[in-house]
């Protein structure tokens, strides 16, 4: 856990924050269930585990970069699946 400092008026306070696991991260993502479904699809088709996905997320500059990369991988997987049907 990390401690986060903040001020209320002139009084300094601190609170502990926790690291989110993969399920919590998906639930809390601003894109909501759409991101969760896409990310879980990518996780399923790449054989990654939740810890692998968090490591991947942490290797990105920010959440937006991670979301974009997940979307690109999702598109590549679905294109590959469509090409196999032809």
mmCIF file of C-alpha atoms in Angstrom:
data_model
loop_
_atom_site.group_PDB
_atom_site.id
_atom_site.type_symbol
_atom_site.label_atom_id
_atom_site.label_comp_id
_atom_site.label_asym_id
_atom_site.label_seq_id
_atom_site.Cartn_x
_atom_site.Cartn_y
_atom_site.Cartn_z
ATOM 1 C CA UNK A 1 0.000 0.000 0.000
ATOM 2 C CA UNK A 2 1.063 3.553 -0.661
ATOM 3 C CA UNK A 3 0.388 6.585 1.452
ATOM 4 C CA UNK A 4 -1.101 9.580 -0.268
ATOM 5 C CA UNK A 5 -0.754 12.978 1.381
ATOM 6 C CA UNK A 6 -3.327 15.709 0.999
ATOM 7 C CA UNK A 7 -4.361 18.919 2.720
ATOM 8 C CA UNK A 8 -7.615 19.995 4.247
ATOM 9 C CA UNK A 9 -7.201 23.719 4.754
ATOM 10 C CA UNK A 10 -3.835 24.008 6.488
ATOM 11 C CA UNK A 11 -4.017 20.550 8.044
ATOM 12 C CA UNK A 12 -1.948 17.801 6.390
ATOM 13 C CA UNK A 13 -3.493 14.353 6.258
ATOM 14 C CA UNK A 14 -2.647 11.054 4.674
ATOM 15 C CA UNK A 15 -4.515 8.020 3.502
ATOM 16 C CA UNK A 16 -3.406 4.613 2.278
ATOM 17 C CA UNK A 17 -4.332 3.569 -1.233
ATOM 18 C CA UNK A 18 -4.286 0.024 -2.570
ATOM 19 C CA UNK A 19 -3.085 -1.435 -5.834
ATOM 20 C CA UNK A 20 -5.971 -2.621 -7.966
ATOM 21 C CA UNK A 21 -6.072 -6.162 -9.276
ATOM 22 C CA UNK A 22 -7.173 -6.843 -12.845
ATOM 23 C CA UNK A 23 -10.878 -7.297 -12.043
ATOM 24 C CA UNK A 24 -10.969 -4.078 -10.024
ATOM 25 C CA UNK A 25 -9.092 -2.206 -12.739
ATOM 26 C CA UNK A 26 -11.593 -3.304 -15.369
ATOM 27 C CA UNK A 27 -14.569 -2.364 -13.219
ATOM 28 C CA UNK A 28 -13.115 1.049 -12.397
ATOM 29 C CA UNK A 29 -12.058 1.880 -15.951
ATOM 30 C CA UNK A 30 -13.876 4.986 -17.240
ATOM 31 C CA UNK A 31 -14.841 3.138 -20.423
ATOM 32 C CA UNK A 32 -16.756 0.673 -18.300
ATOM 33 C CA UNK A 33 -17.980 -2.659 -19.575
ATOM 34 C CA UNK A 34 -16.966 -2.054 -23.187
ATOM 35 C CA UNK A 35 -13.295 -1.883 -22.172
ATOM 36 C CA UNK A 36 -13.737 -4.840 -19.829
ATOM 37 C CA UNK A 37 -15.172 -7.029 -22.585
ATOM 38 C CA UNK A 38 -12.466 -6.066 -25.072
ATOM 39 C CA UNK A 39 -9.661 -6.490 -22.527
ATOM 40 C CA UNK A 40 -10.990 -9.880 -21.417
ATOM 41 C CA UNK A 41 -11.279 -10.936 -25.080
ATOM 42 C CA UNK A 42 -7.619 -9.975 -25.608
ATOM 43 C CA UNK A 43 -6.618 -11.757 -22.408
ATOM 44 C CA UNK A 44 -8.452 -14.922 -23.514
ATOM 45 C CA UNK A 45 -7.004 -15.017 -27.030
ATOM 46 C CA UNK A 46 -3.442 -14.209 -25.899
ATOM 47 C CA UNK A 47 -3.434 -16.638 -22.976
ATOM 48 C CA UNK A 48 -2.476 -13.885 -20.559
ATOM 49 C CA UNK A 49 -3.390 -14.022 -16.889
ATOM 50 C CA UNK A 50 -4.678 -11.040 -14.884
ATOM 51 C CA UNK A 51 -1.187 -10.372 -13.476
ATOM 52 C CA UNK A 52 0.204 -10.346 -17.032
ATOM 53 C CA UNK A 53 -2.387 -7.764 -18.024
ATOM 54 C CA UNK A 54 -1.483 -5.546 -15.067
ATOM 55 C CA UNK A 55 2.213 -5.821 -15.975
ATOM 56 C CA UNK A 56 1.313 -4.839 -19.531
ATOM 57 C CA UNK A 57 -0.725 -1.873 -18.253
ATOM 58 C CA UNK A 58 2.115 -0.777 -15.976
ATOM 59 C CA UNK A 59 4.575 -0.872 -18.889
ATOM 60 C CA UNK A 60 2.548 1.760 -20.766
ATOM 61 C CA UNK A 61 3.052 5.498 -20.264
ATOM 62 C CA UNK A 62 -0.513 5.985 -19.077
ATOM 63 C CA UNK A 63 -3.961 4.441 -19.094
ATOM 64 C CA UNK A 64 -4.877 5.965 -22.455
ATOM 65 C CA UNK A 65 -1.873 4.315 -24.122
ATOM 66 C CA UNK A 66 -2.801 0.962 -22.611
ATOM 67 C CA UNK A 67 -6.434 1.303 -23.706
ATOM 68 C CA UNK A 68 -5.315 2.166 -27.239
ATOM 69 C CA UNK A 69 -2.954 -0.807 -27.370
ATOM 70 C CA UNK A 70 -5.682 -3.168 -26.136
ATOM 71 C CA UNK A 71 -8.001 -1.831 -28.857
ATOM 72 C CA UNK A 72 -5.320 -2.358 -31.521
ATOM 73 C CA UNK A 73 -4.679 -5.937 -30.385
ATOM 74 C CA UNK A 74 -8.446 -6.586 -30.305
ATOM 75 C CA UNK A 75 -8.718 -5.354 -33.901
ATOM 76 C CA UNK A 76 -5.776 -7.482 -35.024
ATOM 77 C CA UNK A 77 -7.254 -10.594 -33.418
ATOM 78 C CA UNK A 78 -10.722 -10.068 -34.923
ATOM 79 C CA UNK A 79 -9.201 -9.369 -38.367
ATOM 80 C CA UNK A 80 -7.156 -12.562 -38.084
ATOM 81 C CA UNK A 81 -10.290 -14.523 -37.162
ATOM 82 C CA UNK A 82 -12.204 -13.078 -40.119
ATOM 83 C CA UNK A 83 -9.323 -13.814 -42.506
ATOM 84 C CA UNK A 84 -9.276 -17.446 -41.354
ATOM 85 C CA UNK A 85 -12.970 -17.799 -42.260
ATOM 86 C CA UNK A 86 -12.342 -16.790 -45.875
#
